[in-house]
Coordinates of C-alpha atoms and ligand atoms in Angstrom, one line a residue:
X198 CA 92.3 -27.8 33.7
X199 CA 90.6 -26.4 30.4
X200 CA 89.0 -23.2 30.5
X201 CA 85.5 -22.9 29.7
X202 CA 84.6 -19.4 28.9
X203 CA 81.3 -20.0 28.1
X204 CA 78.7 -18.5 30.3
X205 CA 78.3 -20.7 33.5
X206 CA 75.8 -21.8 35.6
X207 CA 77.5 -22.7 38.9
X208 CA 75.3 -25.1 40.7
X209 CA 76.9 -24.5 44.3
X210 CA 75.4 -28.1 45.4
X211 CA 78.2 -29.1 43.5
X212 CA 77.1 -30.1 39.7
X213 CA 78.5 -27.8 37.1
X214 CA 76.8 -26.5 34.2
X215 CA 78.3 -24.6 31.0
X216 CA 76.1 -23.1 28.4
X217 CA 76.2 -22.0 25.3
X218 CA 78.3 -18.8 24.9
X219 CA 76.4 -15.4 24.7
X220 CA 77.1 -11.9 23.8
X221 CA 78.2 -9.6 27.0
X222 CA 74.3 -9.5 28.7
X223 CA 75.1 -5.3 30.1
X224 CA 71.8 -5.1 31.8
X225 CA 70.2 -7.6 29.9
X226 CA 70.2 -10.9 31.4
X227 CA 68.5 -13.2 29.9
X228 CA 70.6 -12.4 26.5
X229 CA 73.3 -14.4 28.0
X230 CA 70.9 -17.6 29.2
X231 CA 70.7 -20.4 27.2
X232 CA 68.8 -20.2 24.3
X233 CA 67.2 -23.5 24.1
X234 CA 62.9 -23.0 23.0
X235 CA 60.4 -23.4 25.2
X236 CA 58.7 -26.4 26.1
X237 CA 55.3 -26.5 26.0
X238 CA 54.2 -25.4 29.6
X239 CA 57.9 -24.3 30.9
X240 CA 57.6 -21.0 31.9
X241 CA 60.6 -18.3 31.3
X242 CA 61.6 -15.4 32.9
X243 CA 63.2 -12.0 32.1
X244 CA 65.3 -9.7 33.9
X245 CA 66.5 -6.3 33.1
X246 CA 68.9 -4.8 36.0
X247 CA 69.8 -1.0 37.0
X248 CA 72.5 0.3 38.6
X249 CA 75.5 -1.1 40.6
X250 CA 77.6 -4.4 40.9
X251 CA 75.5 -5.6 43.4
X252 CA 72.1 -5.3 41.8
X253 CA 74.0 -7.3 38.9
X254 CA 74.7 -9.9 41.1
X255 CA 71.6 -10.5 42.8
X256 CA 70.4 -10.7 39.7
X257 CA 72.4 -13.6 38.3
X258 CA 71.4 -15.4 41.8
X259 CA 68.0 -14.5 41.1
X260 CA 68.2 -16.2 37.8
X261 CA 70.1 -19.1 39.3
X262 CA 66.8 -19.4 41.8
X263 CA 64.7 -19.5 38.7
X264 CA 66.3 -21.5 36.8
X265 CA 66.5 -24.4 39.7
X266 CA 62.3 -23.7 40.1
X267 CA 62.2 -24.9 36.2
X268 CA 61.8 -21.9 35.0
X269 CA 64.0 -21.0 31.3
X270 CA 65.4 -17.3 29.9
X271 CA 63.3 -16.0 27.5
X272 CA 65.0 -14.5 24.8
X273 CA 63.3 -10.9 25.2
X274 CA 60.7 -9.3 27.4
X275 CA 57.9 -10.1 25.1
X276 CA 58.3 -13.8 25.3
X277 CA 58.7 -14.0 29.0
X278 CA 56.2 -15.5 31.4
X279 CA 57.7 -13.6 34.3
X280 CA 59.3 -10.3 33.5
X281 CA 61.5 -8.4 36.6
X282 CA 63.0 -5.0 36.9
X283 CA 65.8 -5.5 39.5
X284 CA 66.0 -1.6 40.9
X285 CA 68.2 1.2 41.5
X286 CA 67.0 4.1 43.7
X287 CA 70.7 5.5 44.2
X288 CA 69.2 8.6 42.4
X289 CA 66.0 10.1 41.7
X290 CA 66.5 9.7 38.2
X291 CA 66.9 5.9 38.5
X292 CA 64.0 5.4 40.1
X293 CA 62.3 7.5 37.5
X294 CA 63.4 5.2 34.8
X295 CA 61.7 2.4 36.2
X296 CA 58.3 3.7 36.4
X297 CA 58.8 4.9 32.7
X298 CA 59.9 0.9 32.0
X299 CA 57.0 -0.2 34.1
X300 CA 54.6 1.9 32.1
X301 CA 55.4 -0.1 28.9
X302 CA 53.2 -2.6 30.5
X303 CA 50.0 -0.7 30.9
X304 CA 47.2 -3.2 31.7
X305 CA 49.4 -6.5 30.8
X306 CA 47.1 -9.2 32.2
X307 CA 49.1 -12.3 30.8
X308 CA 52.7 -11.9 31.6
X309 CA 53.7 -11.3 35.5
X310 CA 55.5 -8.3 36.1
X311 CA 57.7 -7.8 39.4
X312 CA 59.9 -5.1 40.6
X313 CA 63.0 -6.3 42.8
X314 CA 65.7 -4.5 44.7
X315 CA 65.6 -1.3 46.2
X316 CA 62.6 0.9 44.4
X317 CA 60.8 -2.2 45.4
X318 CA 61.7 -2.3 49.3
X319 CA 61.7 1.9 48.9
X320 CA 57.8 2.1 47.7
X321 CA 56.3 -1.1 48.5
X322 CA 52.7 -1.4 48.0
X323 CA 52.4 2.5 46.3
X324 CA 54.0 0.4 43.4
X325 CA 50.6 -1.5 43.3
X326 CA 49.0 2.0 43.2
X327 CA 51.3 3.4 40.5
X328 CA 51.4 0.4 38.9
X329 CA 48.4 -1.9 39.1
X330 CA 49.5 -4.4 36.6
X331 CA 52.6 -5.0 38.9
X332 CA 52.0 -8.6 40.8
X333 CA 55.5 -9.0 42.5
X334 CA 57.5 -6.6 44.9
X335 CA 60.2 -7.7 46.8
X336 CA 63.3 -5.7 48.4
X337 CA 66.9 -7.6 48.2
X338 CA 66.4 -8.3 52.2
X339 CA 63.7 -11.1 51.2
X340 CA 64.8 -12.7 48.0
X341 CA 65.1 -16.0 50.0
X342 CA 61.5 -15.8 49.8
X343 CA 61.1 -15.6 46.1
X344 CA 60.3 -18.9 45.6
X345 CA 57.8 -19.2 48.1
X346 CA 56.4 -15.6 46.5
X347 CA 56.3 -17.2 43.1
X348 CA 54.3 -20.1 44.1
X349 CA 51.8 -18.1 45.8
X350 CA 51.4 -16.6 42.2
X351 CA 51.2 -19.3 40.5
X352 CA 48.2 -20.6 42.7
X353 CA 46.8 -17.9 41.5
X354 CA 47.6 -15.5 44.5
X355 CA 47.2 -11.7 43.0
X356 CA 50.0 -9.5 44.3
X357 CA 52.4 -10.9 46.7
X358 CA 55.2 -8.6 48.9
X359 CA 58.6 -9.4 50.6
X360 CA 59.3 -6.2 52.4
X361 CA 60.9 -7.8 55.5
X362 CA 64.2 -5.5 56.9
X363 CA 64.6 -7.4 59.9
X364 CA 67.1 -9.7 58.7
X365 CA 69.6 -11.3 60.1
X366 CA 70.6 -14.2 57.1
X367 CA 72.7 -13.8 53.8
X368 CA 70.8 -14.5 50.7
X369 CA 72.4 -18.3 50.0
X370 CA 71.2 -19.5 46.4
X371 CA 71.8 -23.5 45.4
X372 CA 72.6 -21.8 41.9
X373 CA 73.5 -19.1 40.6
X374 CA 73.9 -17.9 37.1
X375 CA 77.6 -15.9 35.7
X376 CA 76.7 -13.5 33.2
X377 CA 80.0 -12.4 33.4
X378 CA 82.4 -14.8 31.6
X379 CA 85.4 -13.3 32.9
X380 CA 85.3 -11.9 36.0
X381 CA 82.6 -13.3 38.5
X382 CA 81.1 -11.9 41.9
X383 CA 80.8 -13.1 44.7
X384 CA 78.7 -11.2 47.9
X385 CA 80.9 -11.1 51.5
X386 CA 78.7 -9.1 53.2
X387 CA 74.9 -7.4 52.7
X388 CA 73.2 -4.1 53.8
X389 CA 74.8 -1.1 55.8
X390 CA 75.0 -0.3 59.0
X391 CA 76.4 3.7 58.3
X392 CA 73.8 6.3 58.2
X393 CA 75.1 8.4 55.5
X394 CA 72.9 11.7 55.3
X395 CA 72.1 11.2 51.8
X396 CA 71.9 7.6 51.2
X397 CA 68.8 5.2 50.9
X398 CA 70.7 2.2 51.0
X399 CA 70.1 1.1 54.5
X400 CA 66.7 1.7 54.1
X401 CA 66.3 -0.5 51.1
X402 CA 69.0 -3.1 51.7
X403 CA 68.7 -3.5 55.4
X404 CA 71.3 -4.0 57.8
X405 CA 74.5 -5.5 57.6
X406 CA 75.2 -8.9 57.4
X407 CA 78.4 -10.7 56.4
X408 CA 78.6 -14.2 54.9
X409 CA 80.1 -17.6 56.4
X410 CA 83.7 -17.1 55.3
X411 CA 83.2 -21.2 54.7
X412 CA 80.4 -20.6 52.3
X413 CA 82.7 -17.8 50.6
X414 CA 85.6 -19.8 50.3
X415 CA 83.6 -23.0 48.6
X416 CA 82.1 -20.6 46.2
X417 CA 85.4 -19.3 45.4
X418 CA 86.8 -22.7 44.9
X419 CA 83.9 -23.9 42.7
X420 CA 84.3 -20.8 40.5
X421 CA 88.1 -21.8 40.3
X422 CA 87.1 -25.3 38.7
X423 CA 84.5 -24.0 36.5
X424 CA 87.2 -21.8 34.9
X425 CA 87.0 -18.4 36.7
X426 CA 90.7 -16.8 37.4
X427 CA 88.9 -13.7 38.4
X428 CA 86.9 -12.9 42.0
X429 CA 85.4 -10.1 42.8
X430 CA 84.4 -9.6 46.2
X431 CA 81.3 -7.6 46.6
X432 CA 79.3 -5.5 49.6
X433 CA 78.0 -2.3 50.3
X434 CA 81.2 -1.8 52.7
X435 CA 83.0 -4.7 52.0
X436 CA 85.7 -3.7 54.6
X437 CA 83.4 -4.0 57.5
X438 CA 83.2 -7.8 57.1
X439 CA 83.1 -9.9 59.9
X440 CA 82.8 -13.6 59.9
X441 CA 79.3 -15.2 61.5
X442 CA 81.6 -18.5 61.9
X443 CA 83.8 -20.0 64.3
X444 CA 86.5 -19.6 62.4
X445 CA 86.3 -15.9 62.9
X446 CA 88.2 -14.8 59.8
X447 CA 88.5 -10.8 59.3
X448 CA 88.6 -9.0 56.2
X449 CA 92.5 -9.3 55.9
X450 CA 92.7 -13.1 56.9
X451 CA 89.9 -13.6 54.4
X452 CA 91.1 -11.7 51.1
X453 CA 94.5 -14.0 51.9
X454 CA 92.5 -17.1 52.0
X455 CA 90.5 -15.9 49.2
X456 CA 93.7 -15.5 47.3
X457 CA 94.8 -18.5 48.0
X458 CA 92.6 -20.8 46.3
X459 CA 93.9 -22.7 43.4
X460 CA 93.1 -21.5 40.1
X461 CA 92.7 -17.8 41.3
X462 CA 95.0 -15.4 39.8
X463 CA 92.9 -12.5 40.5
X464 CA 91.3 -10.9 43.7
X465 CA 89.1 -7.5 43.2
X466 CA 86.9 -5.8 46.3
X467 CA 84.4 -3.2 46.4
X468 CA 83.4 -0.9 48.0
X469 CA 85.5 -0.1 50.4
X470 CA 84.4 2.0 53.4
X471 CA 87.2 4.5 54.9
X472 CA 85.7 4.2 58.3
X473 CA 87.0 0.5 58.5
X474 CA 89.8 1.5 56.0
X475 CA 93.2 -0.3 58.1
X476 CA 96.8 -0.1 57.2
X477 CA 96.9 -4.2 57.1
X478 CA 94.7 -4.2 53.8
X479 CA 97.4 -2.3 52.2
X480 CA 100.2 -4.8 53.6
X481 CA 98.2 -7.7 52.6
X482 CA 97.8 -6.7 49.1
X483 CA 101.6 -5.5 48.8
X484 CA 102.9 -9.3 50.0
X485 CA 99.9 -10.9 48.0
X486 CA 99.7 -10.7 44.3
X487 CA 96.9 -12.2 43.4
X488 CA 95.4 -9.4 45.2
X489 CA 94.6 -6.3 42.5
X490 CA 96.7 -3.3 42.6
X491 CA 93.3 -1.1 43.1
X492 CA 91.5 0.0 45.9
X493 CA 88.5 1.8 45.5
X494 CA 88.0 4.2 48.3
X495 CA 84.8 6.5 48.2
X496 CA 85.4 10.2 50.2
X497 CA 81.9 11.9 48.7
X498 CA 83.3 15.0 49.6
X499 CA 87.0 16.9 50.4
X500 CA 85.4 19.5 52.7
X501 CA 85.4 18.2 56.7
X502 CA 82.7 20.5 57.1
X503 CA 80.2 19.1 54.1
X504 CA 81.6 15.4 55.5
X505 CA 80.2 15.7 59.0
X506 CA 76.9 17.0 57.5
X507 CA 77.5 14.1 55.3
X508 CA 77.8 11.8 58.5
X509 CA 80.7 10.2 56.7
X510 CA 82.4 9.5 60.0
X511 CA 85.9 10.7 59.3
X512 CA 87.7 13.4 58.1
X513 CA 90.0 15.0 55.1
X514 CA 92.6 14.6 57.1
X515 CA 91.9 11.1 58.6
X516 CA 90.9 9.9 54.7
X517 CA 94.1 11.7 53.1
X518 CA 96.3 10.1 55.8
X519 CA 94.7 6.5 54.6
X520 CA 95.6 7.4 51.1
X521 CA 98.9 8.1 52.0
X522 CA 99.5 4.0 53.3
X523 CA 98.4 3.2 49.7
X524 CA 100.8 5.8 48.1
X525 CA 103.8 4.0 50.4
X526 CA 103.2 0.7 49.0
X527 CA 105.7 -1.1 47.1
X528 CA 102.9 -1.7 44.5
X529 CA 101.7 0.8 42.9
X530 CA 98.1 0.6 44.4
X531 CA 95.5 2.6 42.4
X532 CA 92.6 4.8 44.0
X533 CA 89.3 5.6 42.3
X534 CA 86.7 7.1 44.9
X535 CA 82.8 8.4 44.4
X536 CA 82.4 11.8 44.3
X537 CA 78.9 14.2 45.8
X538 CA 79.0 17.2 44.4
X539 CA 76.4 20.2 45.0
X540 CA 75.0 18.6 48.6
X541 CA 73.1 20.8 50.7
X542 CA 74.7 23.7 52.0
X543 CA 78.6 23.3 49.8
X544 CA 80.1 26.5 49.7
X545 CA 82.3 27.7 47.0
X546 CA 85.3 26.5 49.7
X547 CA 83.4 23.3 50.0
X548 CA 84.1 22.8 46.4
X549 CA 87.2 23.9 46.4
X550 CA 88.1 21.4 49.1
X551 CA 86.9 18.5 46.7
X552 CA 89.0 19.6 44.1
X553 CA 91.9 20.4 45.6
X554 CA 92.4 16.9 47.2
X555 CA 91.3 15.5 43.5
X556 CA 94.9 16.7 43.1
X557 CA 96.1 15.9 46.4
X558 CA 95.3 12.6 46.0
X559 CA 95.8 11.9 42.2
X560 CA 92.9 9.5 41.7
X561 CA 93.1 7.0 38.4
X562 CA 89.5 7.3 38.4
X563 CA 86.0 9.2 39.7
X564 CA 82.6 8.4 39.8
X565 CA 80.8 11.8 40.4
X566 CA 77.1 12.6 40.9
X567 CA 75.3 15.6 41.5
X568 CA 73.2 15.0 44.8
X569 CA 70.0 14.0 44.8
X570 CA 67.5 14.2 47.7
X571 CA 66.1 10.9 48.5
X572 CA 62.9 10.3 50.6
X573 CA 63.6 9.7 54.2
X574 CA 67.2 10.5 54.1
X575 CA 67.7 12.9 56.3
X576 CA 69.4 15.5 54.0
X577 CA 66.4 15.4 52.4
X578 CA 64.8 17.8 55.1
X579 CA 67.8 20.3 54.8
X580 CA 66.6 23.4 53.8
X581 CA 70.2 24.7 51.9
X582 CA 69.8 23.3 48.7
X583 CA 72.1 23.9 45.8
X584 CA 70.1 25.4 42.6
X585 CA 70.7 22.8 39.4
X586 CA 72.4 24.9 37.4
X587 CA 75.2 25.3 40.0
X588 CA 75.4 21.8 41.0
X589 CA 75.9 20.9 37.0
X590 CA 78.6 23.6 36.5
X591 CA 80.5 22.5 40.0
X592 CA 80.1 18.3 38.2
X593 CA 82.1 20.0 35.0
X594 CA 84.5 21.9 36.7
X595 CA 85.3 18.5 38.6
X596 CA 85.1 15.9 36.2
X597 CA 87.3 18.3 34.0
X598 CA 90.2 19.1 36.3
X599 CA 90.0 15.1 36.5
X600 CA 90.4 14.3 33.6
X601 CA 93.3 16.3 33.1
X602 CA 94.8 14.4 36.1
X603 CA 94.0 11.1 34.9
X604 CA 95.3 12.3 31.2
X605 CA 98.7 12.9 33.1
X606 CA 98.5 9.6 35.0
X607 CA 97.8 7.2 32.4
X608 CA 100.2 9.3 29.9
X609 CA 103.3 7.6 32.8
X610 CA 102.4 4.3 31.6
X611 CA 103.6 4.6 28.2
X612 CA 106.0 2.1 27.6
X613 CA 105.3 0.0 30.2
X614 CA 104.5 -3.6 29.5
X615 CA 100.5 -4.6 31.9
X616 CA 99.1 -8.3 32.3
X617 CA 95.7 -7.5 30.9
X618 CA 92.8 -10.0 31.4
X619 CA 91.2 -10.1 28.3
X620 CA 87.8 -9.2 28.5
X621 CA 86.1 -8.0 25.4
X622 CA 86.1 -7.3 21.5
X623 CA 85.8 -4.2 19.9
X624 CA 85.3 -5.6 16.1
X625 CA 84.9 -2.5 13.8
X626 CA 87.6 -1.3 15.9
X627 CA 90.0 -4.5 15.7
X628 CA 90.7 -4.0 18.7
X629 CA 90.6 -6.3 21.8
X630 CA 89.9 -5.1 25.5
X631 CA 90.6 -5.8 28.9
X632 CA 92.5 -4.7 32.3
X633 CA 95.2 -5.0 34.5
X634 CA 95.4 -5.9 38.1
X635 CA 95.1 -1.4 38.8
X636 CA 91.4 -1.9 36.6
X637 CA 92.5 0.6 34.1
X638 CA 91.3 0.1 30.7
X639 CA 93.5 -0.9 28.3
X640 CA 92.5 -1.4 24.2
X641 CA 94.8 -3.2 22.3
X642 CA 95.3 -4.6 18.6
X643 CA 97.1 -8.6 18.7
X644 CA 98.2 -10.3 15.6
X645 CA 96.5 -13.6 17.4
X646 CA 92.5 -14.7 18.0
X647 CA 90.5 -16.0 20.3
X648 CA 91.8 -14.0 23.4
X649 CA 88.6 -13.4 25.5
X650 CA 89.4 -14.7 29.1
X651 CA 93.6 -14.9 28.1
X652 CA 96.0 -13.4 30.1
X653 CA 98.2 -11.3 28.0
X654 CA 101.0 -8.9 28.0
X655 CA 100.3 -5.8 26.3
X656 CA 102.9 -3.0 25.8
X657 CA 101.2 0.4 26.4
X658 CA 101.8 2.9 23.6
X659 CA 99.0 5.4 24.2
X660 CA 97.1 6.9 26.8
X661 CA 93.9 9.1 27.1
X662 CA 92.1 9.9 30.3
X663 CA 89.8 6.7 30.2
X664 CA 91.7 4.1 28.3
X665 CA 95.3 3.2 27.5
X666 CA 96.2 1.5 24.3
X667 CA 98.5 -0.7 23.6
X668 CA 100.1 -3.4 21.1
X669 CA 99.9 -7.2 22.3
X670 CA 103.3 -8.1 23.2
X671 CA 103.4 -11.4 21.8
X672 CA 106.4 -13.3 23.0
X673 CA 103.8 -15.0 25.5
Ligands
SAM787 N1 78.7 2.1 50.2 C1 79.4 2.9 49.4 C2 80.2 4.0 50.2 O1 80.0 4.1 51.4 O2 80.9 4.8 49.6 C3 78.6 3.6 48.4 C4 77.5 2.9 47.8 S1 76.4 3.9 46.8 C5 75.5 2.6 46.1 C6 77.3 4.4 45.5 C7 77.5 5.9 45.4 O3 76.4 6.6 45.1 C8 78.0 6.6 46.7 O4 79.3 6.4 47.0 C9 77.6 8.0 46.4 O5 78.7 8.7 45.8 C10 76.5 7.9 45.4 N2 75.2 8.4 46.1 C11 74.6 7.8 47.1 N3 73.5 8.5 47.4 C12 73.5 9.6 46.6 C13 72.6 10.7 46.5 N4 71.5 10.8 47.3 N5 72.8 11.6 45.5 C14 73.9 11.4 44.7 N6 74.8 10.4 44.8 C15 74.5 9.5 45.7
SF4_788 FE1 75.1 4.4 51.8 FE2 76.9 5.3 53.5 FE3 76.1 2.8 53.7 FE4 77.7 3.5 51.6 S1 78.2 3.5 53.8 S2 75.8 2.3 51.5 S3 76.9 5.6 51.3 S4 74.8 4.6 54.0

């Protein structure tokens, strides 16, 4: 079948939509919507997203829901009828930003402005009070009830709420909009049933809930036959999926029959919990290789101690032992994790722990944060807490002794010849980017055009600690 790598609006009733291309939307939605004009009375929408894969998704689903309500993208906030933040309250300081954001629209009486995701389900009506221009809040636990919420609006309803966390349904959307025009998402299971000390997500996602693994696999088969080669599977613990259906699939049985849908050549997952970490996810993805080489594994902390405080439910020696199935694969599986340094109470040997099994493990990647106290967590109400300055010198002395180790890593693949999935331009550069099956990112120059969304073979000829380069190989 021909590729389209336009964007694409998947209509999951069935009809299939392509429209024109766009540039890469980063948090900006509505950049990659079609850019037809208004017609007179059609109202349009905006959306501008923080923070992680999943807000970037509900997003596009969001936008898919307005876009079957008759609503059209505007082309920038300005023009928009309807203009929503989609939160992040991970971190204080991304909750910050959207109250700055918010106060660009001091006393805006035409446009309506709405805050979704988890600032949103996190402070409810005091967004009203900080904000009383805001008409729309809703947490990602009630966006099934955004249409309804819209209407109310447009009958001229004043402020409207979906704060509901008692939830037991997945948010199912007739259409849903790819911004991505590579790689597209695809949610297996919602919320979070862990209490992790720190972590607001339960609170503003609600608890878990996995998807028909039915509804999964029909999604996955009508991104095959829009064009998609590329899945990724999405959740807050993506591990701890269990099938609602008869057909009772688990985690394992579904990444094989996820795998195995026609068209797929590539199978990503995040984020995996270690807790529900099992040896047969490693053996699947060694026999299967549509299944990525990459696993990403968060352990927040290499001190048991700062772990059980952390309420992480297992330990450095339980999570190092997990690593070690990936290490005895016969692919060589890479491992990125999420790193919290500077939590209440670390000790220097704390620390110390974290960056010793940086080297114990040899991670390919890191994501690391300084903690942040969130309201109603409960680390929030210990008393132990790290002064700034020392949590910001503990982030560079770990991000530096990783980048040494991912220097050395990346500096073995020099030679080698990687499938890359191309996935971008740099054109003052001239040089094309994508990744391989491990996620790494590789740049590359190619004697050829047109690539985006090609499968190439790149031989790697240089390697710093975020990127490789290479040279298209181009016998293919
Ligand atoms: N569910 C994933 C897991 O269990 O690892 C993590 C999801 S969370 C959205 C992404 C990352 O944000 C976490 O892995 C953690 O490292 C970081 N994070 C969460 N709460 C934090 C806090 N209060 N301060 C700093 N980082 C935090
Ligand atoms: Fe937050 Fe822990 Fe749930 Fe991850 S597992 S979303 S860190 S509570």
């Amino acid at each position: 079948m021909q590729k389209t790598f336009d964007v694409a609006i998947e209509a999951l009733a069935g009809a299939v939509a392509t429209v024109e291309p766009g540039p890469p939307a980063g948090n900006h939605l509505a950049e990659a919507l079609p850019r037809s004009p208004g017609a007179r009375g059609v109202k349009s929408f905006y959306i501008e997203t923080f923070g992680c894969q999943m807000n970037v998704h509900d997003s596009e689903k969001v936008a898919g829901l307005l876009l079957a309500r008759g609503y059209r993208a505007a082309l920038n906030p300005a023009d928009a009828d309807l203009m929503l933040y989609n939160t992040c309250s991970i971190r204080e300081k991304a909750a910050q930003k959207v109250f700055s954001r918010l106060g660009e629209w001091r006393g805006e009486k035409r446009k309506i402005i709405g805050v979704l995701g988890c600032v949103a389900q996190q402070e409810g009506e005091e967004i009203f009070e900080r904000a009383p221009w805001v008409r729309l809040v809703c947490g990602s636990a009630s966006y099934r009830k955004l249409p309804a919420l819209v209407d109310e609006l447009e009958a001229g309803g004043r402020r409207v709420m979906g704060l509901d966390l008692r939830v037991e349904e997945t948010f199912e959307t007739e259409m849903t909009l790819r911004d991505n025009p590579v790689r597209a998402y695809i949610t297996i299971i919602e919320g979070c049933d862990y209490s992790c000390s720190y972590c607001v997500v339960p609170r503003t996602r609600g608890p878990e809930r996995s998807r028909a693994s039915e509804a999964i696999l029909l999604e996955a088969r009508r991104l095959a036959d829009t064009g998609y080669s590329e899945i990724q599977l999405l959740g807050q613990t993506v591990n701890s999926y269990r099938d609602p259906s008869s057909r009772k699939l688990t985690f394992v049985e579904l990444l094989r029959a996820v795998a195995s849908v026609e068209g797929i050549r590539r199978v990503r997952f995040t984020t995996s919990h270690p807790n529900d970490f099992h040896r047969e996810i490693v053996d699947v993805i060694d026999s299967t290789p549509t299944l990525c080489e990459h696993i990403h594994l968060p352990v927040q902390s290499g001190s048991t101690r700062v772990l059980r405080e952390m309420r992480r439910t297992y330990t450095r020696e339980e999570y190092l032992e997990k690593v070690s199935w990936i290490r005895s694969a016969r692919r060589a599986i890479s491992v990125t994790t999420d790193i919290i340094v500077g939590f209440p109470g670390e000790t220097e040997q704390d620390f110390e722990d974290t960056v010793t099994l940086l080297d114990q493990v040899g991670y390919d990647g890191v994501f690391s944060f300084i903690y942040s106290p969130r309201p109603n967590t409960t680390a929030a109400s210990l008393t132990c807490a790290i002064a700034e300055s020392e949590k910001s010198r503990r982030l560079g002395v770990l991000q530096e002794r990783q980048r040494q180790i991912q220097l050395a890593r990346n500096e073995r693949l020099i030679g080698e010849t990687l499938e890359v999935l191309v996935d971008g331009c740099h054109r003052t550069r001239g040089q094309w980017t994508g990744r391989p099956s491990s996620n790494r990112i590789v740049n590359f120059t190619s004697p050829r055009e047109n690539l985006l969304g090609e499968y190439v073979q790149v031989q790697v000829t240089r390697a710093g600690p975020h990127s490789l380069i290479g040279e298209h190989a181009v016998s293919d």
